[in-house]
mmCIF file of C-alpha atoms in Angstrom:
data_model
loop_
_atom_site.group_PDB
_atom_site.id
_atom_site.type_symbol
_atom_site.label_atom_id
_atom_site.label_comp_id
_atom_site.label_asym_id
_atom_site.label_seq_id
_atom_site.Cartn_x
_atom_site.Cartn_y
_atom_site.Cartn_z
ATOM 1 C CA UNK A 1 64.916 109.971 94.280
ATOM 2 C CA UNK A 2 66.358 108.265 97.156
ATOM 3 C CA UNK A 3 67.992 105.170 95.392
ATOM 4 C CA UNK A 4 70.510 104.214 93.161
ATOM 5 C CA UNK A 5 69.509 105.361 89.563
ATOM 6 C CA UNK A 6 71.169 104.244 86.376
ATOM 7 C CA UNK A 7 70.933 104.957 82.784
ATOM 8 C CA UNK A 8 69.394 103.922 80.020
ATOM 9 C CA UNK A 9 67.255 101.131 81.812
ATOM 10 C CA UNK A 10 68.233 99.138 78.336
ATOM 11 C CA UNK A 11 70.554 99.512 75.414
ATOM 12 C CA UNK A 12 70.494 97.434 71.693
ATOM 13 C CA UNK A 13 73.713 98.520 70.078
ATOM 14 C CA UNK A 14 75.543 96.652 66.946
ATOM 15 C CA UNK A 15 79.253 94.527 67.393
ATOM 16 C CA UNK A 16 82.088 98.014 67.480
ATOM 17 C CA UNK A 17 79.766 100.351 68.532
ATOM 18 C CA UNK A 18 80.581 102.513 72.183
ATOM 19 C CA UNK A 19 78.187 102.425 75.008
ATOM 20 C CA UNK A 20 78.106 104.717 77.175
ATOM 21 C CA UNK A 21 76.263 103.630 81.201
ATOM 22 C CA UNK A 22 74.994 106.357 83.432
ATOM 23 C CA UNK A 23 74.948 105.901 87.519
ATOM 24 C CA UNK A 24 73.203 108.144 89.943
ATOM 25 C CA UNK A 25 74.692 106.779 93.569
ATOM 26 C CA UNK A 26 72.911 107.808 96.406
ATOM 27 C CA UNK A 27 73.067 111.360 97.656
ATOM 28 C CA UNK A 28 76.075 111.602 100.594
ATOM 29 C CA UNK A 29 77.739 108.051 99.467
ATOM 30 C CA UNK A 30 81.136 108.518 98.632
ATOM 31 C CA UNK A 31 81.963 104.984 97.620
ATOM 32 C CA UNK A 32 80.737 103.775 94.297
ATOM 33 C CA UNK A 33 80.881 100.480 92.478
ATOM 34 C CA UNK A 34 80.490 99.046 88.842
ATOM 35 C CA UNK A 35 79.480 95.291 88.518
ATOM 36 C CA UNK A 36 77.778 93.035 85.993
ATOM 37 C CA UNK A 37 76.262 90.231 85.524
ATOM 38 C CA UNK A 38 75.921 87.791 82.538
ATOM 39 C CA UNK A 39 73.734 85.048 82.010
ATOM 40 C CA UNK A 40 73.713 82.701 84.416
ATOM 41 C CA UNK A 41 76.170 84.085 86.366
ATOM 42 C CA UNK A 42 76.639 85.962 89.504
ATOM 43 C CA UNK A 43 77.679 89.558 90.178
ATOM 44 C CA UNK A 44 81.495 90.276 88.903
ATOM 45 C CA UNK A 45 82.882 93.529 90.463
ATOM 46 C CA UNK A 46 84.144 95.518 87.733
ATOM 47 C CA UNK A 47 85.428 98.772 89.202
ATOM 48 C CA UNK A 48 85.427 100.832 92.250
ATOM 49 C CA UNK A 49 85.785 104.956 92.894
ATOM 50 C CA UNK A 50 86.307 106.345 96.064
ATOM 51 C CA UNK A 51 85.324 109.987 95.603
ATOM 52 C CA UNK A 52 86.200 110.853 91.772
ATOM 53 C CA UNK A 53 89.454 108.667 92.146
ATOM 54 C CA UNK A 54 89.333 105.049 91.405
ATOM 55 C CA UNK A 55 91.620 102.719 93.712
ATOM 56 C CA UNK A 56 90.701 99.525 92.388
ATOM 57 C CA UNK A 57 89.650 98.988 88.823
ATOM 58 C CA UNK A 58 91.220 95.428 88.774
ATOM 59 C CA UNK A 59 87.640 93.968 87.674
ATOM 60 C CA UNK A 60 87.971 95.538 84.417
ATOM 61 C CA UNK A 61 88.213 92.538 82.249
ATOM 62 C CA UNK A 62 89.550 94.890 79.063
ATOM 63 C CA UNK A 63 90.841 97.953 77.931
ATOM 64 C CA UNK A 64 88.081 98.814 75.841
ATOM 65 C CA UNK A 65 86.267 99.257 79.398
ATOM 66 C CA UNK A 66 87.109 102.215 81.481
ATOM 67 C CA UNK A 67 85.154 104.558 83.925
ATOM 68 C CA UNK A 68 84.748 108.031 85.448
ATOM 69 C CA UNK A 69 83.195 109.779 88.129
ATOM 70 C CA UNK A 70 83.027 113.280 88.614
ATOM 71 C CA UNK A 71 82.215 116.206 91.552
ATOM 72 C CA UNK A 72 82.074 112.865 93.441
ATOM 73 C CA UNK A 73 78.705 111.839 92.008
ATOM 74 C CA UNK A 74 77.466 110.752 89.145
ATOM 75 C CA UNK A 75 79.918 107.794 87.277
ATOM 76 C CA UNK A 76 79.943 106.652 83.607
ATOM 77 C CA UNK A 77 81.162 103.419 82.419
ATOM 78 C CA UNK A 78 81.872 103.264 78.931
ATOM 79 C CA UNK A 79 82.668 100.207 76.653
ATOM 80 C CA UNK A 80 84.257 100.924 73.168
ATOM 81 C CA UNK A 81 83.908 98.591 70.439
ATOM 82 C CA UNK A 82 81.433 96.606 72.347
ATOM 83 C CA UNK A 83 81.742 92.585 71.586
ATOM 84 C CA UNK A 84 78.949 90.126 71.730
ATOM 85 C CA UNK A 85 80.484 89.142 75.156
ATOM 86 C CA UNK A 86 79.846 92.257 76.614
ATOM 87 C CA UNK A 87 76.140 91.561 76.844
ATOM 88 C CA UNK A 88 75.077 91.530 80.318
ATOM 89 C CA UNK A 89 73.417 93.610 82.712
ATOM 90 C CA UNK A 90 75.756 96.052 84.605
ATOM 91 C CA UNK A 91 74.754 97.317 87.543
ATOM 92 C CA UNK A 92 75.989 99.968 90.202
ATOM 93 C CA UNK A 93 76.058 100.464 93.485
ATOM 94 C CA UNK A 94 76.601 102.928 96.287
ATOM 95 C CA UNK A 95 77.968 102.986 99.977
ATOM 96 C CA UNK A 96 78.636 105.882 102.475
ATOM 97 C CA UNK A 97 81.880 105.718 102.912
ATOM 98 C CA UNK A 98 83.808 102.402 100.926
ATOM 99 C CA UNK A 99 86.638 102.407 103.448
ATOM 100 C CA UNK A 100 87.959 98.933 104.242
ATOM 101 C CA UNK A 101 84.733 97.116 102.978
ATOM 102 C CA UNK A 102 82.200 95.861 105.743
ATOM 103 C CA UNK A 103 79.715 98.288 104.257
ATOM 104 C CA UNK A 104 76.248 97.608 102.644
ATOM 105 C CA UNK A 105 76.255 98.480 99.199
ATOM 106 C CA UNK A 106 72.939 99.706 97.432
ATOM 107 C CA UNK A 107 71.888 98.790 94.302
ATOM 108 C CA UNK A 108 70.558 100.464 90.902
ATOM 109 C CA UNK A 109 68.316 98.801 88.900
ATOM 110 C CA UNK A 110 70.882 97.772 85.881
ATOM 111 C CA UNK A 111 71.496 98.836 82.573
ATOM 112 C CA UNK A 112 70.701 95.954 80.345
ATOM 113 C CA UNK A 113 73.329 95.915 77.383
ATOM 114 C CA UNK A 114 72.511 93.331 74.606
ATOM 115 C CA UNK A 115 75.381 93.860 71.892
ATOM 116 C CA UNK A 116 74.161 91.958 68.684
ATOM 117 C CA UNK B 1 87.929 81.141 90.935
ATOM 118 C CA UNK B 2 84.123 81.752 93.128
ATOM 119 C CA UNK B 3 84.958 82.791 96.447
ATOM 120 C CA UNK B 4 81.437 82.567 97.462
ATOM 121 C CA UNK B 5 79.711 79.447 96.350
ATOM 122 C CA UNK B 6 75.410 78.592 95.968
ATOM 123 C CA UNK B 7 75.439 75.363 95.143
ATOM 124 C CA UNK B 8 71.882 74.788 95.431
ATOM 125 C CA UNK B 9 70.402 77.179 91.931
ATOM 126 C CA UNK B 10 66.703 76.688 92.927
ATOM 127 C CA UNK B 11 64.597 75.724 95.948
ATOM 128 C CA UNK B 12 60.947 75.322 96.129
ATOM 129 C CA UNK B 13 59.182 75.677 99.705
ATOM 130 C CA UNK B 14 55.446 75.870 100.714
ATOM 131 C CA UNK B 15 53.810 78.943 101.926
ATOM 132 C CA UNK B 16 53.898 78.690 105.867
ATOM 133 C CA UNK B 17 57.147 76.689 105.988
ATOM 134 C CA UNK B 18 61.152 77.798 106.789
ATOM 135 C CA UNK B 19 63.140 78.385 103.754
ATOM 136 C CA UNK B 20 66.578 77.685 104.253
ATOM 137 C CA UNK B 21 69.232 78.761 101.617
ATOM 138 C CA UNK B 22 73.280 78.295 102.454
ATOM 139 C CA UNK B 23 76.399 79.855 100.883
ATOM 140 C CA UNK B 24 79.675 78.657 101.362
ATOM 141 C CA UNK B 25 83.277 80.662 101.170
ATOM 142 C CA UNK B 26 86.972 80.199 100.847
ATOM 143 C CA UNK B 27 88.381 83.331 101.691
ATOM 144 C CA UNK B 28 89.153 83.470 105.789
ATOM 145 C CA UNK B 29 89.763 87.210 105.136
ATOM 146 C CA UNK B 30 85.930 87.719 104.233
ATOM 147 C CA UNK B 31 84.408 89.149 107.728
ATOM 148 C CA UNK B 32 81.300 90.843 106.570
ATOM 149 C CA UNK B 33 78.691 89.118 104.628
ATOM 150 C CA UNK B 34 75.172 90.368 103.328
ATOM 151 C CA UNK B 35 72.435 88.421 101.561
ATOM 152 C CA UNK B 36 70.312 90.267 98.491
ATOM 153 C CA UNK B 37 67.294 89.761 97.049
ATOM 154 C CA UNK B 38 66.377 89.976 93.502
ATOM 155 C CA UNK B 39 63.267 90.187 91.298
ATOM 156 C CA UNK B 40 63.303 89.955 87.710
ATOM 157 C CA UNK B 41 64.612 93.374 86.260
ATOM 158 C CA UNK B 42 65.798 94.727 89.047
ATOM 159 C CA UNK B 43 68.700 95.064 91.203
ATOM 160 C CA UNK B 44 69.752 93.399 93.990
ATOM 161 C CA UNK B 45 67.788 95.066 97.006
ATOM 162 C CA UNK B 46 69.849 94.356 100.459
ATOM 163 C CA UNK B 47 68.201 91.822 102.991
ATOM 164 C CA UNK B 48 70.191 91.261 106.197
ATOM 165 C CA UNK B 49 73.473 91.210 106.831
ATOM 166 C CA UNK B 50 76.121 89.545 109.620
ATOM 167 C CA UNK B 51 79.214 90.921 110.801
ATOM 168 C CA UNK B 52 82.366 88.092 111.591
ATOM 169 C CA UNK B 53 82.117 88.710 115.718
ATOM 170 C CA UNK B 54 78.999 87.512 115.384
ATOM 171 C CA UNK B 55 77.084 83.760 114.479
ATOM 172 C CA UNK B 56 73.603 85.354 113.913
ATOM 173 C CA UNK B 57 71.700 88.004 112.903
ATOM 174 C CA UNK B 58 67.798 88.339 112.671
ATOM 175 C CA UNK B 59 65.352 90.571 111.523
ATOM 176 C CA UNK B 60 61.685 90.219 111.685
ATOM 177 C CA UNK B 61 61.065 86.698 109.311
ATOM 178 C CA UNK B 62 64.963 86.546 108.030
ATOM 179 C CA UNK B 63 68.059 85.078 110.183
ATOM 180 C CA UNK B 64 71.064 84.774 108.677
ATOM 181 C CA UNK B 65 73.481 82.105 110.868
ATOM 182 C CA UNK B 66 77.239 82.760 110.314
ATOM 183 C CA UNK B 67 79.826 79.365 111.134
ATOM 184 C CA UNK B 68 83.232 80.648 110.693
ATOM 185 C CA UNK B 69 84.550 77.722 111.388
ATOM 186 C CA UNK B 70 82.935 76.253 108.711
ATOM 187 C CA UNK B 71 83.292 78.897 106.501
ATOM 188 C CA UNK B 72 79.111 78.605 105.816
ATOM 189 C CA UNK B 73 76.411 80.530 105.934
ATOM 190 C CA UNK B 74 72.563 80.359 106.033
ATOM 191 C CA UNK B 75 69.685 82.414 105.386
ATOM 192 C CA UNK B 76 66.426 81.377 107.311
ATOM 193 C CA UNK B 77 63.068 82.783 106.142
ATOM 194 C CA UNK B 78 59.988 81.989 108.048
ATOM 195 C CA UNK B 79 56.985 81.355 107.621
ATOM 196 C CA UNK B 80 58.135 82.055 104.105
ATOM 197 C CA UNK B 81 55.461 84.135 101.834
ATOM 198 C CA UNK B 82 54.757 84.091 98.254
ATOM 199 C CA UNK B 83 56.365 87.557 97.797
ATOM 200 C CA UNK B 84 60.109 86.064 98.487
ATOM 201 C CA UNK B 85 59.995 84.089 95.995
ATOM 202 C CA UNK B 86 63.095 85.759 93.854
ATOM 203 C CA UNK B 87 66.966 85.349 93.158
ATOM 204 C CA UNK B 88 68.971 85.161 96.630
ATOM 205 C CA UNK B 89 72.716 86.452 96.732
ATOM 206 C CA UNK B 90 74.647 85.750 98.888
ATOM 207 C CA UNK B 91 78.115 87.964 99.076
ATOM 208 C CA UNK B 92 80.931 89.009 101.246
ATOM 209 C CA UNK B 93 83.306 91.400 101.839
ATOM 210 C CA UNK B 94 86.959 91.728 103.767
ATOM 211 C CA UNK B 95 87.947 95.035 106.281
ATOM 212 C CA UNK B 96 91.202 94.406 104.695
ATOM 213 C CA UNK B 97 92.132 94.978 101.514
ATOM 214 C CA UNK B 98 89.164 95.031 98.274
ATOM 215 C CA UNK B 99 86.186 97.072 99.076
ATOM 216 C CA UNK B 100 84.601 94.743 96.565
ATOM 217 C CA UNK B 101 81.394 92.605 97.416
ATOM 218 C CA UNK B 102 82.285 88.995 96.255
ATOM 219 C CA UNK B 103 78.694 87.039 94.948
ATOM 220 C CA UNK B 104 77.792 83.835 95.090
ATOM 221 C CA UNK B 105 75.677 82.923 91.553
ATOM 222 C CA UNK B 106 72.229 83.257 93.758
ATOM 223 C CA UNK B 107 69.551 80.408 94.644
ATOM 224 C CA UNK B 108 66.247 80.639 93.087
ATOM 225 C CA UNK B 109 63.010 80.529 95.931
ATOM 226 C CA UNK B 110 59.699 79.783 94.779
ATOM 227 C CA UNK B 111 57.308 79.936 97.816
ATOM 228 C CA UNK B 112 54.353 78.334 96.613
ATOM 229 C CA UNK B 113 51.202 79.156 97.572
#
């Protein structure tokens, strides 16, 4: 397709399982983001990769989060020992080129993670 | 600390009439700044956006007005439509520095028919 696709669409897992989040960015955009949002809340940037290399990953809020991207595509974000906390929806985005912001980004429709 | 600040969480307009939702920011670094629009279950689909050099931006039934000064923006909609009622973002971004979009927590619009 033409958009942003993520994977799965939703995901029930218990308290110290790992999730693992699937992002299909737009074909050609070399910039790719990780946000999410909890209830109530706005978006909260989480992570961003240039290419497979990830500049900024200062929105990570723990260590238990981390993220790759590889051949400059696809991007997984996985949580280990997921917390109650960690329910929200994450979402990712895409933009051609990420350089020095000032760029749309384009948005997947979200991975909804309920931990319980 | 929000960078980008809704403070109106809902906002109900008749059909026919302008729908006017604002976003205000404390970052004088931000220079790029796009509203989104979002249904239930879905992500954030891009609207308009507004560069810093300029104070407004239209497209077909959406303006967005930019005051720098201020450090406020707007989103117009008119004549607003049933279908726009959804979650509005508002978010910016600086040239310089994170390549992050920063949100605002989004205004609810119910256009009502």
């Amino acid at each position: 397709g033409a958009g942003v696709s993520q994977s799965p669409s939703n995901k029930v897992t218990e308290k110290g399982k790992d999730v693992e989040l699937r992002c299909d960015p737009i074909s050609g955009h070399t910039a790719l983001y990780w946000y999410r949002q909890s209830l109530g809340q706005g978006l909260e940037f989480l992570i961003y990769f240039q290419g497979n290399s990830a500049p900024d990953k200062s929105g990570l809020p723990s260590d238990r989060f981390s993220a790759e991207r590889t051949g400059g595509s696809v991007s997984t974000l996985t949580i280990q020992r997921t917390q109650q906390e960690d329910s929200a929806v994450y979402l990712c985005a895409s933009s051609r080129r990420g350089a020095g912001g000032g760029e749309t980004q384009y948005f997947g429709p979200g991975t909804r993670l309920l931990v319980l | 600390d929000q960078q980008v600040k809704q403070n109106s969480p809902s906002l109900s307009v008749q059909e026919g009439r302008i729908s006017i939702l604002n976003c205000d920011y404390t970052n004088s670094m931000f220079d790029y700044f796009l509203w989104y629009k979002k249904y239930p279950a879905e992500g954030p689909t891009f609207l308009i956006s507004i560069s810093s050099i300029k104070d407004k931006n239209e497209d077909g039934r959406f303006t967005v007005f930019l005051n720098k000064s201020a450090k406020h923006l707007s989103l117009h909609i008119v004549p607003s439509q049933p279908g726009d009622s959804a979650v509005y973002f508002c978010a910016a971004s600086a040239r310089i520095g994170a390549n992050n979009l920063f949100f605002g927590t989004g205004t609810r619009l119910t256009v009502i028919p």
